Coordinates of C-alpha atoms in Angstrom, one line a residue:
M1 CA 0.0 0.1 0.2
T2 CA 1.5 2.8 -0.7
K3 CA 1.9 6.2 0.8
F4 CA -1.1 8.2 -1.4
S5 CA -3.8 4.9 -0.8
W6 CA -6.2 6.7 0.4
L7 CA -6.2 9.5 -1.8
T8 CA -6.3 7.1 -5.3
E9 CA -8.8 4.8 -3.6
I10 CA -12.2 5.0 -2.8
K11 CA -14.1 1.9 -1.2
A12 CA -17.4 2.4 -1.1
K13 CA -20.6 -0.2 -0.8
D14 CA -21.1 -0.8 -4.5
R15 CA -18.5 1.5 -6.8
T16 CA -14.8 1.2 -5.6
L17 CA -13.0 3.9 -7.8
T18 CA -9.1 4.1 -8.0
G19 CA -6.1 6.2 -10.1
F20 CA -7.4 9.7 -11.2
W21 CA -11.1 9.2 -10.9
A22 CA -10.0 8.6 -6.9
L23 CA -8.1 11.7 -7.0
F24 CA -10.8 13.2 -8.0
Y25 CA -13.6 12.6 -5.9
S26 CA -11.3 12.6 -3.0
C27 CA -10.2 16.2 -4.6
A28 CA -14.2 17.1 -5.1
A29 CA -15.3 16.0 -1.8
I30 CA -12.5 18.0 0.2
F31 CA -13.0 21.5 -1.3
M32 CA -16.8 21.1 -0.4
A33 CA -16.1 20.3 2.9
A34 CA -13.6 23.0 2.9
W35 CA -16.1 25.2 1.2
Y36 CA -18.3 25.4 4.0
M37 CA -16.6 24.7 7.0
Y38 CA -14.9 28.1 5.6
T39 CA -18.7 29.7 4.7
S40 CA -19.7 29.0 8.5
G41 CA -16.7 30.6 10.1
F42 CA -15.8 33.6 8.6
G43 CA -17.3 33.6 5.1
I44 CA -20.3 35.3 4.1
V45 CA -20.9 34.3 -0.4
S46 CA -23.9 34.8 -2.1
T47 CA -27.8 33.4 -1.0
E48 CA -26.7 30.9 -4.4
T49 CA -23.4 30.3 -3.7
N50 CA -24.3 28.8 -1.1
R51 CA -26.7 26.9 -2.1
G52 CA -26.0 25.9 -6.3
F53 CA -22.7 24.6 -5.1
Y54 CA -23.9 22.6 -2.6
L55 CA -26.1 20.5 -4.7
L56 CA -23.1 20.5 -7.5
F57 CA -20.9 19.2 -5.4
T58 CA -23.5 16.8 -3.6
S59 CA -24.5 16.1 -7.6
V60 CA -20.8 15.2 -8.8
L61 CA -19.9 12.6 -6.0
V62 CA -23.2 10.4 -5.9
Y63 CA -22.5 10.1 -10.0
L64 CA -19.0 9.4 -8.6
I65 CA -19.2 6.7 -6.2
F66 CA -22.9 5.6 -7.0
P67 CA -23.6 3.3 -10.5
A68 CA -26.3 4.6 -12.6
S69 CA -27.9 0.8 -13.0
R70 CA -26.3 -2.8 -12.1
W71 CA -24.5 -3.3 -15.3
A72 CA -22.4 -0.2 -14.5
P73 CA -18.1 -0.1 -14.4
K74 CA -18.0 -0.9 -11.1
N75 CA -14.3 0.6 -11.0
R76 CA -15.1 3.9 -12.3
P77 CA -17.7 6.3 -14.1
S78 CA -19.1 5.3 -17.1
V79 CA -19.2 7.6 -20.0
Y80 CA -22.7 8.9 -19.0
D81 CA -21.8 9.1 -15.7
I82 CA -19.1 11.9 -16.7
I83 CA -22.1 12.8 -19.0
C84 CA -24.0 13.8 -15.9
V85 CA -21.0 14.9 -14.2
L86 CA -21.2 18.1 -17.3
L87 CA -24.7 18.8 -17.5
V88 CA -25.3 19.6 -13.6
S89 CA -21.9 21.3 -13.7
I90 CA -24.0 23.5 -16.3
S91 CA -26.9 23.9 -15.4
I92 CA -26.1 24.8 -11.8
G93 CA -23.1 26.9 -12.7
Y94 CA -25.2 29.0 -14.8
W95 CA -28.0 29.6 -12.5
I96 CA -25.5 30.5 -9.7
D97 CA -24.0 33.2 -12.6
Q98 CA -27.5 34.8 -14.1
Y99 CA -29.6 34.7 -10.6
M100 CA -29.3 38.3 -9.8
D101 CA -29.7 38.7 -13.8
Y102 CA -33.3 36.7 -13.4
A103 CA -33.6 38.6 -10.5
I104 CA -34.3 41.5 -11.3
F105 CA -34.8 41.5 -15.2
R106 CA -36.5 38.3 -15.6
V107 CA -39.0 37.6 -13.4
T108 CA -42.1 35.8 -15.1
T109 CA -40.4 35.8 -17.8
P110 CA -37.5 33.8 -18.6
N111 CA -35.8 33.7 -21.7
R112 CA -34.7 30.2 -23.8
W113 CA -31.2 29.3 -21.8
D114 CA -33.0 29.7 -18.9
L115 CA -35.5 27.7 -20.1
I116 CA -33.5 24.8 -21.3
M117 CA -30.9 25.2 -18.5
G118 CA -33.4 24.0 -16.4
I119 CA -35.0 20.9 -17.8
I120 CA -31.2 19.7 -17.7
A121 CA -30.9 20.9 -13.6
I122 CA -34.2 19.9 -13.2
C123 CA -32.7 16.1 -15.0
M124 CA -30.5 16.1 -13.0
I125 CA -31.2 16.2 -9.8
L126 CA -33.7 13.6 -10.1
E127 CA -31.5 11.5 -11.4
T128 CA -29.2 12.1 -8.9
A129 CA -31.9 11.0 -5.8
R130 CA -32.7 7.7 -8.0
R131 CA -28.5 7.0 -7.7
A132 CA -28.7 7.2 -3.9
L133 CA -32.2 6.5 -3.2
G134 CA -33.5 4.7 -5.8
P135 CA -36.6 5.6 -8.2
I136 CA -39.0 6.5 -5.2
M137 CA -38.5 10.3 -4.0
M138 CA -37.8 10.3 -8.3
I139 CA -41.0 8.8 -8.3
L140 CA -42.7 11.2 -6.1
A141 CA -40.8 14.6 -8.2
I142 CA -42.2 13.6 -10.5
I143 CA -46.0 13.4 -9.4
F144 CA -46.0 16.5 -7.9
L145 CA -44.7 18.8 -10.7
A146 CA -46.6 16.3 -13.1
Q147 CA -49.4 17.4 -10.6
I148 CA -49.1 21.2 -11.1
Y149 CA -50.2 20.7 -15.4
F150 CA -53.0 18.6 -14.7
G151 CA -54.6 20.5 -12.4
P152 CA -58.2 20.4 -13.7
Y153 CA -58.2 16.6 -14.2
L154 CA -57.8 16.4 -10.3
P155 CA -60.3 15.1 -8.4
G156 CA -62.7 16.7 -6.2
K157 CA -60.8 19.2 -3.9
L158 CA -57.7 18.7 -5.1
S159 CA -58.2 20.5 -8.5
H160 CA -57.2 23.2 -9.3
A161 CA -56.7 25.6 -12.8
G162 CA -53.0 24.2 -13.4
M163 CA -50.1 26.0 -14.4
P164 CA -47.9 26.0 -18.6
P165 CA -44.5 23.9 -18.3
D166 CA -42.6 27.1 -19.0
R167 CA -43.9 28.8 -15.7
I168 CA -43.4 25.0 -13.9
I169 CA -39.5 25.2 -14.8
E170 CA -39.3 29.0 -13.9
F171 CA -40.5 28.7 -10.8
T172 CA -38.8 25.2 -10.1
F173 CA -35.4 26.0 -11.5
N174 CA -34.7 30.1 -11.6
T175 CA -37.2 30.9 -8.1
Q176 CA -35.4 30.8 -4.0
E177 CA -38.3 28.6 -3.8
A178 CA -38.4 25.1 -5.2
M179 CA -35.2 22.9 -5.4
F180 CA -32.8 26.0 -4.5
G181 CA -35.0 26.6 -1.9
V182 CA -35.3 26.5 2.5
I183 CA -34.9 23.4 2.6
T184 CA -31.4 23.3 0.6
A185 CA -30.4 26.3 2.2
T186 CA -30.7 24.7 6.0
F187 CA -27.8 21.5 4.5
A188 CA -25.6 23.5 3.1
T189 CA -26.3 26.3 6.3
F190 CA -27.2 24.5 9.3
V191 CA -26.7 20.4 8.3
F192 CA -23.8 20.2 5.8
P193 CA -21.4 21.3 8.9
F194 CA -22.7 19.5 11.5
M195 CA -21.5 16.4 9.2
V196 CA -17.7 16.8 8.8
F197 CA -17.7 18.1 12.5
G198 CA -19.5 14.6 13.2
A199 CA -16.4 13.6 11.1
F200 CA -13.5 15.4 12.4
L201 CA -14.7 13.5 16.4
E202 CA -15.2 10.2 14.6
R203 CA -11.2 10.4 13.2
S204 CA -10.3 12.5 16.0
G205 CA -10.7 9.2 18.5
A206 CA -14.7 9.7 19.8
G207 CA -15.8 7.0 18.5
T208 CA -13.7 4.6 19.8
F209 CA -13.8 6.9 23.5
F210 CA -17.5 7.1 23.0
M211 CA -17.8 2.9 22.7
E212 CA -15.0 2.5 25.5
L213 CA -16.9 4.3 28.2
A214 CA -20.9 2.7 27.4
K215 CA -18.1 -0.2 28.2
A216 CA -17.4 0.7 31.4
L217 CA -20.8 2.3 31.9
T218 CA -23.0 -1.0 31.4
G219 CA -20.3 -3.8 30.3
K220 CA -20.6 -6.1 33.5
W221 CA -25.2 -6.0 33.6
R222 CA -26.9 -7.9 32.6
G223 CA -26.9 -7.9 29.0
G224 CA -23.8 -5.4 29.1
P225 CA -22.9 -5.1 25.4
A226 CA -26.8 -4.2 24.4
K227 CA -26.7 -1.7 26.6
I228 CA -23.5 -0.3 25.5
A229 CA -24.9 -1.1 22.2
I230 CA -27.8 2.4 24.0
V231 CA -25.5 4.2 25.1
T232 CA -23.0 4.4 22.1
S233 CA -25.9 4.4 19.9
A234 CA -27.0 8.1 22.0
L235 CA -24.1 9.5 22.2
F236 CA -22.9 8.5 18.4
G237 CA -26.2 8.9 17.5
S238 CA -27.5 12.5 18.3
I239 CA -23.8 13.8 16.3
S240 CA -23.9 11.3 13.1
G241 CA -27.8 12.0 13.0
S242 CA -28.5 9.6 10.7
S243 CA -29.9 6.0 12.1
V244 CA -28.5 4.0 9.0
A245 CA -25.0 5.9 9.4
N246 CA -25.3 4.9 13.2
V247 CA -26.0 1.9 12.5
V248 CA -23.1 0.9 10.6
A249 CA -20.7 3.2 12.3
T250 CA -21.6 1.4 16.2
G251 CA -23.3 -2.0 14.7
T252 CA -20.4 -3.4 13.8
F253 CA -18.8 -3.1 17.0
T254 CA -21.5 -4.4 19.5
I255 CA -24.1 -6.4 17.3
P256 CA -21.5 -8.9 17.5
M257 CA -20.9 -8.3 21.5
M258 CA -24.4 -9.0 21.6
K259 CA -24.3 -11.8 19.9
R260 CA -21.1 -13.5 21.6
I261 CA -22.7 -13.4 25.1
G262 CA -26.1 -15.0 23.4
F263 CA -28.4 -12.7 22.2
R264 CA -30.1 -13.4 19.0
P265 CA -29.6 -12.3 15.7
K266 CA -32.5 -11.1 15.6
V267 CA -32.5 -9.7 18.4
A268 CA -29.6 -8.0 18.5
G269 CA -29.8 -6.2 15.5
A270 CA -33.1 -5.3 16.3
I271 CA -32.0 -3.5 19.5
E272 CA -28.5 -2.3 17.3
A273 CA -31.6 -0.8 15.3
I274 CA -33.9 0.8 17.4
A275 CA -31.1 2.6 19.5
S276 CA -28.9 4.4 16.3
T277 CA -32.6 6.0 15.0
G278 CA -33.3 7.5 18.5
G279 CA -29.6 9.1 18.1
Q280 CA -31.4 11.5 15.8
F281 CA -33.8 13.3 18.2
M282 CA -31.0 12.8 21.1
P283 CA -29.8 16.3 22.4
P284 CA -27.4 18.0 21.1
I285 CA -26.7 17.6 18.3
M286 CA -30.2 15.5 16.9
G287 CA -29.9 14.3 13.3
A288 CA -30.8 17.0 10.0
G289 CA -34.7 16.9 10.2
V290 CA -34.1 18.6 13.1
F291 CA -32.3 22.3 11.8
I292 CA -35.3 21.9 9.2
L293 CA -37.5 21.9 12.2
A294 CA -36.6 25.4 13.6
T295 CA -36.1 26.5 10.5
L296 CA -40.4 26.1 9.2
I297 CA -40.9 26.8 12.2
E298 CA -39.2 29.6 12.7
V299 CA -38.4 28.4 16.3
S300 CA -34.2 28.2 17.7
Y301 CA -32.9 25.4 17.4
L302 CA -31.4 25.0 21.1
H303 CA -35.3 25.5 22.1
I304 CA -36.0 22.5 19.9
A305 CA -33.0 20.0 21.6
L306 CA -33.7 21.9 24.7
I307 CA -37.1 20.6 24.3
N308 CA -36.4 17.2 23.0
V309 CA -34.6 16.2 26.5
I310 CA -36.9 14.8 28.2
P311 CA -38.6 12.6 25.1
A312 CA -35.7 11.5 24.3
L313 CA -34.6 10.2 28.0
L314 CA -38.0 8.4 28.3
Y315 CA -37.1 6.9 25.2
F316 CA -33.9 5.4 25.8
I317 CA -35.0 4.3 29.2
F318 CA -38.0 2.4 27.9
V319 CA -35.3 1.3 25.5
I320 CA -32.7 -0.4 28.1
M321 CA -35.6 -1.8 29.8
M322 CA -36.7 -3.7 27.1
V323 CA -32.9 -5.1 26.8
D324 CA -32.3 -5.5 30.5
L325 CA -36.1 -7.8 30.6
E326 CA -34.8 -9.5 27.6
A327 CA -31.4 -10.5 29.1
L328 CA -33.3 -11.7 32.2
R329 CA -35.9 -14.2 30.0
S330 CA -32.6 -14.9 28.2
G331 CA -30.5 -15.5 31.3
L332 CA -27.6 -13.5 29.7
K333 CA -24.2 -11.9 31.7
G334 CA -22.4 -9.0 31.5
L335 CA -19.7 -9.0 29.7
P336 CA -16.1 -10.7 31.3
S337 CA -14.1 -8.6 33.8
E338 CA -11.1 -8.1 32.1
E339 CA -12.7 -7.2 29.0
I340 CA -14.0 -4.2 30.9
P341 CA -12.4 -0.8 31.3
K342 CA -12.1 1.2 34.2
I343 CA -14.7 3.7 34.0
S344 CA -11.2 6.8 35.7
A345 CA -8.8 5.3 32.6
V346 CA -11.7 5.9 29.9
L347 CA -12.5 8.9 31.4
R348 CA -8.9 9.9 32.2
N349 CA -7.5 9.4 28.3
G350 CA -11.2 10.6 26.7
W351 CA -12.3 13.1 28.4
H352 CA -11.0 16.0 26.3
F353 CA -13.9 14.4 23.7
F354 CA -16.2 15.8 25.9
L355 CA -15.3 19.0 25.5
P356 CA -16.3 20.1 21.5
I357 CA -19.9 19.1 22.0
V358 CA -19.6 21.5 25.1
I359 CA -18.0 24.0 22.7
V360 CA -20.9 23.6 20.7
L361 CA -24.0 24.0 23.0
G362 CA -21.2 27.5 25.2
L363 CA -22.0 29.0 22.1
L364 CA -25.3 28.5 21.3
F365 CA -26.5 29.3 24.7
N366 CA -25.3 32.2 23.9
G367 CA -26.5 33.2 20.7
F368 CA -24.5 32.2 17.8
S369 CA -25.5 30.7 15.1
P370 CA -25.8 26.2 14.9
E371 CA -22.9 26.8 12.2
V372 CA -20.8 29.1 14.1
G373 CA -20.8 26.6 16.5
A374 CA -20.2 23.4 14.3
F375 CA -17.1 25.5 13.0
W376 CA -15.5 26.2 16.2
G377 CA -16.4 22.6 17.3
T378 CA -14.6 20.8 14.3
V379 CA -11.8 23.0 15.5
S380 CA -12.1 22.2 18.8
A381 CA -12.0 18.3 18.1
F382 CA -9.1 19.0 16.4
I383 CA -6.9 20.8 18.7
L384 CA -7.7 18.9 21.2
S385 CA -7.1 15.5 18.8
W386 CA -3.3 16.1 20.0
R387 CA -3.9 16.1 23.3
R388 CA -2.6 12.5 23.1
K389 CA 0.1 10.4 20.7
E390 CA -2.5 8.3 19.1
T391 CA -5.2 10.2 18.3
R392 CA -3.5 13.8 16.9
M393 CA -4.9 14.5 13.7
K394 CA -2.0 15.1 11.2
T395 CA -2.8 16.7 7.8
K396 CA -3.9 13.1 6.2
D397 CA -6.3 12.9 8.9
V398 CA -8.1 16.3 8.4
L399 CA -8.8 15.1 4.7
V400 CA -9.9 12.8 5.3
G401 CA -12.1 13.8 8.1
L402 CA -12.8 16.7 5.1
R403 CA -13.5 13.8 1.8
S404 CA -15.6 11.6 5.0
G405 CA -18.4 14.7 5.7
S406 CA -18.7 15.0 2.5
S407 CA -19.1 11.2 1.6
A408 CA -21.0 11.0 4.7
N409 CA -23.6 13.9 3.6
N410 CA -23.8 11.7 0.3
S411 CA -27.0 9.8 0.8
A412 CA -28.9 12.3 3.0
G413 CA -27.9 15.5 0.3
A414 CA -29.0 13.4 -2.8
A415 CA -33.0 13.3 -1.6
I416 CA -32.3 17.4 -1.3
G417 CA -33.5 18.4 -4.8
A418 CA -36.1 16.3 -5.1
L419 CA -37.7 17.7 -1.3
G420 CA -37.3 21.6 -3.0
I421 CA -38.6 19.7 -6.0
I422 CA -42.0 18.3 -4.2
I423 CA -41.9 21.3 -2.1
G424 CA -42.0 23.9 -5.2
G425 CA -45.0 21.6 -6.7
I426 CA -46.9 21.7 -2.9
V427 CA -46.5 25.2 -3.0
L428 CA -47.7 26.5 -6.6
S429 CA -50.6 24.5 -6.3
G430 CA -51.2 24.6 -3.2
L431 CA -51.6 21.7 -3.3
G432 CA -50.5 21.1 0.9
L433 CA -53.9 23.4 2.5
K434 CA -55.4 21.7 0.8
F435 CA -54.5 18.0 1.1
S436 CA -54.8 19.4 5.2
A437 CA -58.5 20.5 4.1
I438 CA -59.0 16.7 3.4
L439 CA -57.2 15.0 6.2
V440 CA -59.1 17.4 8.7
E441 CA -61.9 16.4 7.3
A442 CA -62.0 12.4 6.5
A443 CA -60.7 12.2 10.5
G444 CA -64.0 14.2 11.1
G445 CA -62.5 16.7 13.2
M446 CA -61.5 14.3 15.5
L447 CA -58.1 15.1 17.0
L448 CA -57.0 11.4 18.2
L449 CA -58.3 9.7 14.8
C450 CA -56.0 12.5 12.6
V451 CA -53.0 12.3 14.9
I452 CA -53.2 8.6 13.9
M453 CA -53.3 8.8 9.6
V454 CA -50.7 11.3 10.0
M455 CA -48.1 8.5 11.6
I456 CA -49.4 6.2 9.0
I457 CA -48.9 8.7 5.9
S458 CA -45.3 9.7 7.5
I459 CA -44.6 5.6 8.1
I460 CA -45.3 5.1 4.0
I461 CA -43.8 7.8 3.0
G462 CA -41.3 6.5 5.2
M463 CA -41.1 3.6 2.9
G464 CA -39.3 5.5 0.0
S465 CA -37.7 8.3 1.9
S466 CA -35.3 9.1 4.6
T467 CA -36.4 10.3 7.7
T468 CA -35.4 14.1 6.8
G469 CA -37.2 12.9 3.5
S470 CA -40.5 11.8 3.9
Y471 CA -40.0 15.0 8.0
I472 CA -40.0 17.5 4.9
I473 CA -43.6 16.6 2.1
L474 CA -45.5 15.7 6.1
S475 CA -44.4 18.7 7.9
V476 CA -45.8 20.8 4.7
V477 CA -49.1 18.5 4.5
A478 CA -50.0 17.1 7.6
A479 CA -48.5 19.4 10.6
P480 CA -51.3 21.7 9.3
A481 CA -54.2 19.7 9.6
L482 CA -52.4 19.1 13.3
I483 CA -52.1 23.0 13.7
H484 CA -55.8 23.0 12.8
L485 CA -57.5 20.9 15.5
G486 CA -55.3 23.0 17.8
V487 CA -51.9 21.3 17.9
V488 CA -48.9 24.2 18.9
P489 CA -46.3 24.4 15.8
V490 CA -44.1 22.3 17.6
A491 CA -46.1 19.9 18.8
A492 CA -47.6 19.3 15.5
H493 CA -44.4 19.1 13.8
L494 CA -42.6 17.2 16.3
V495 CA -45.0 14.2 16.0
V496 CA -44.6 14.5 12.0
F497 CA -40.8 14.2 12.9
Y498 CA -40.8 11.4 15.7
A499 CA -43.7 9.4 12.9
A500 CA -41.2 9.6 10.5
C501 CA -38.1 8.5 12.8
L502 CA -40.5 5.4 13.4
S503 CA -40.5 4.7 9.8
N504 CA -36.9 3.3 9.6
I505 CA -38.5 0.7 12.2
T506 CA -42.1 0.1 10.4
P507 CA -42.1 -3.0 8.8
P508 CA -42.4 -4.0 5.8
V509 CA -39.7 -1.3 4.9
C510 CA -37.5 -0.8 7.2
V511 CA -33.9 0.5 6.6
S512 CA -31.9 1.3 10.5
A513 CA -33.3 -3.1 11.0
F514 CA -32.5 -3.5 7.4
A515 CA -29.4 -2.3 7.9
A516 CA -28.7 -3.2 10.9
A517 CA -30.2 -7.2 9.9
A518 CA -27.2 -6.9 7.3
L519 CA -24.5 -7.0 10.4
A520 CA -26.5 -9.9 12.4
K521 CA -26.9 -12.2 9.2
A522 CA -30.4 -12.2 10.4
D523 CA -33.5 -12.2 8.9
P524 CA -34.8 -9.1 7.9
M525 CA -38.1 -8.8 8.6
Q526 CA -38.2 -10.7 11.7
T527 CA -35.3 -8.0 13.1
G528 CA -38.1 -5.3 11.8
F529 CA -40.9 -6.5 14.7
A530 CA -38.3 -7.4 16.6
A531 CA -37.1 -3.4 16.3
L532 CA -40.2 -2.1 16.9
K533 CA -41.8 -4.5 19.4
F534 CA -38.6 -2.3 21.3
G535 CA -39.2 0.8 20.6
F536 CA -42.7 0.1 20.8
A537 CA -42.6 3.7 22.9
L538 CA -41.5 5.4 19.7
I539 CA -45.7 5.0 18.9
F540 CA -46.3 6.5 22.5
L541 CA -44.7 9.5 21.9
P542 CA -46.1 11.5 19.4
F543 CA -49.3 11.5 20.8
G544 CA -47.7 12.3 23.7
F545 CA -46.9 15.6 22.2
V546 CA -50.1 16.1 21.5
Y547 CA -52.0 14.8 25.1
L548 CA -49.1 16.0 27.8
P549 CA -47.8 19.3 27.1
P550 CA -45.2 18.2 30.2
L551 CA -43.1 16.5 27.9
L552 CA -42.0 19.4 26.3
L553 CA -41.6 21.6 28.5
N554 CA -44.5 23.0 29.1
G555 CA -46.0 23.0 32.9
S556 CA -45.1 24.4 35.8
V557 CA -41.7 22.2 37.1
L558 CA -44.1 20.2 39.0
D559 CA -46.3 19.2 36.3
V560 CA -43.0 17.7 34.3
I561 CA -42.0 15.9 37.5
Y562 CA -45.1 13.9 37.4
T563 CA -46.1 13.9 34.0
V564 CA -41.7 12.0 33.7
V565 CA -42.3 9.8 36.6
I566 CA -46.1 8.5 35.7
L567 CA -44.5 8.4 32.2
L568 CA -41.9 6.1 33.5
L569 CA -43.2 4.2 35.6
G570 CA -46.1 3.6 32.7
F571 CA -42.9 2.7 30.5
M572 CA -42.0 0.2 33.3
A573 CA -45.7 -1.8 33.2
L574 CA -45.4 -1.2 29.1
S575 CA -42.2 -2.8 28.7
M576 CA -43.2 -5.7 31.2
V577 CA -45.9 -6.5 29.8
L578 CA -44.4 -6.4 26.4
Q579 CA -41.6 -9.1 27.5
G580 CA -43.4 -11.3 30.2
A581 CA -40.9 -10.6 32.9
D582 CA -40.9 -7.9 35.9
F583 CA -36.7 -6.7 35.7
L584 CA -36.7 -10.1 39.2
R585 CA -38.5 -13.2 37.5
S586 CA -38.9 -14.4 33.9
G587 CA -42.4 -16.1 33.3
L588 CA -45.1 -14.2 34.1
S589 CA -49.1 -15.3 34.1
W590 CA -51.2 -13.8 31.9
S591 CA -53.2 -12.4 35.3
K592 CA -49.7 -10.7 36.0
R593 CA -49.8 -9.6 32.4
A594 CA -53.4 -8.4 32.0
L595 CA -53.0 -6.4 35.7
Y596 CA -49.4 -4.9 34.0
F597 CA -51.2 -4.2 31.2
S598 CA -54.2 -2.0 33.1
A599 CA -51.5 -0.7 35.2
A600 CA -49.7 1.3 31.7
L601 CA -53.4 2.2 30.1
L602 CA -53.6 4.3 32.6
L603 CA -50.2 5.2 33.2
L604 CA -50.3 6.2 29.8
L605 CA -52.9 7.6 28.6
P606 CA -54.1 10.9 29.7
V607 CA -56.0 10.7 32.3
P608 CA -57.4 12.0 35.6
L609 CA -55.2 12.0 38.2
F610 CA -57.1 9.9 40.3
L611 CA -56.8 6.9 37.3
N612 CA -53.4 8.1 37.1
L613 CA -52.8 7.1 40.8
A614 CA -54.9 3.4 40.2
G615 CA -52.4 2.3 37.8
V616 CA -49.5 3.2 40.1
G617 CA -52.2 0.8 42.5
L618 CA -52.2 -2.0 39.7
L619 CA -48.2 -1.7 39.1
A620 CA -47.4 -2.0 42.6
L621 CA -50.1 -4.9 43.6
G622 CA -48.4 -7.1 41.0
W623 CA -45.0 -6.1 41.2
F624 CA -44.9 -5.4 45.0
P625 CA -45.3 -10.0 46.0
S626 CA -42.8 -10.5 43.0
F627 CA -40.7 -8.4 45.2
V628 CA -41.4 -10.2 48.1
A629 CA -40.9 -13.2 47.2
Y630 CA -37.4 -12.5 45.5
R631 CA -36.1 -10.9 48.6
R632 CA -37.4 -14.1 50.9
N633 CA -36.2 -16.8 47.8
L634 CA -32.6 -13.8 48.3
S635 CA -32.1 -14.6 51.9
A636 CA -32.3 -18.3 52.0
Q637 CA -29.8 -18.8 49.7
T638 CA -28.1 -16.9 52.2

């Protein structure tokens, strides 16, 4: 292996680039990351350059590393790939160069070149989405474009006057309302710098540190490796913000550990999938969708992060309960003591890895924008890596970190232009308000039924899209329906966002579970159903946002504390029902399960205080005798 092999060989799932093309990919990826890190920290560039460069470089990288078909070359780009690179460069380059002239002189009267370049750019952006994500996103975008033209022929309330092709092309390409709209701006400005930040943290040794810390904290517990997976995925997922990326990054280590101590392959995969899914809404960084959420409802990102602390912690506590009961049922122990590092040693070697996150939070709390936080977080990760010789980031590590940040953006970024086209189609035709009205009417004005319908639609759309993609679409067509029925905007959007996260573990298409199943060598569908069982709290939380305001810190301190305690007890009862164990012994009778199920309903549903107390009583009635028997047996053994 040569000294510069890291520059001249790029390995991906379906293609391995070598030589000139690997170098070309590396240079493009490094330039993209360096450009946006510069603009995050210092640079003031035009809006069209900021948005245009993002779609341009994302598309170029996708064309180089994702083959157009299964017959395409696996070791180099094809002629078609190179043509796509040239076309997307020319068309988006034209938009960047001509946008100001268009905005001043040609609004509503695009010239011939505007329309020609618009057609090329739209086709290329759709091809970008198809390459990285499959045909679903591309088909959705085409449908939403077509409905603008065929508006008069649509049924019922969906019908509208329709618009000519030149107006559709102009709105989609020339303006900053669709393809180059707020979604692209948010990713280019906020999300992408955090991807680079995550890549630098990983490169500086933070990923290994978080794994070792999780092992030290939970390795000795019952089913310890599964709890290591949960803690690691919560920590790493908060930085990466992508469930699939999280599965691949942490599951490579945690899934074999879980299998080694006795977890069934489908269960090991399921635990990693649900833990990684939770990383998307785990503060402080959270997923890309949260930046979009904050932008759309015009609320600070810091506020969104703060109100998500309790829901995220409740979710992970429920997952830990489920894992503990699974280990109890299966008679599984923790890791051997010789494999568990000392907490003091782990913290002594890696405490500094928390500082970049502290710096990001400190800047956010002091009113700085997220991209500034990402910039200085990245700089601090580089500087702090020099604390220990074995983690020092040198020139190669910096360049690889920049390239990794751009590569991590490929799949998520490939959807952004197509999502902009979809949003443009919804806005131009007024479909968003119409769909919301139809949803409210179909629910008969009943809020509960509307929430259920929104969650089902989110799961369906999530089958063919990423969490961010399905959230963006539903934020326009479904969240307004909940707001119309009296739900506060932030709660309505969180309902949609968490439902979009749920689609990652909901069969028949559950990308996080499928990725974990591949690592666990388990059946994908069985892994998906197991993940849904372990992540059942994710079904409840969206309803909690609507009916339990203190869950989002909306209420007094006592209200918040009371709500958290009741929900913890409710999740405890629910986990015992699902697992057939009560933390002391396994093999619960059906009568005991029915008792715990009744307690869970009274504790989790928005019922009066006296019914909550009745739920506590039922839980105590079922669990206290088991506790007494357990203590008696323990005394007899000693």
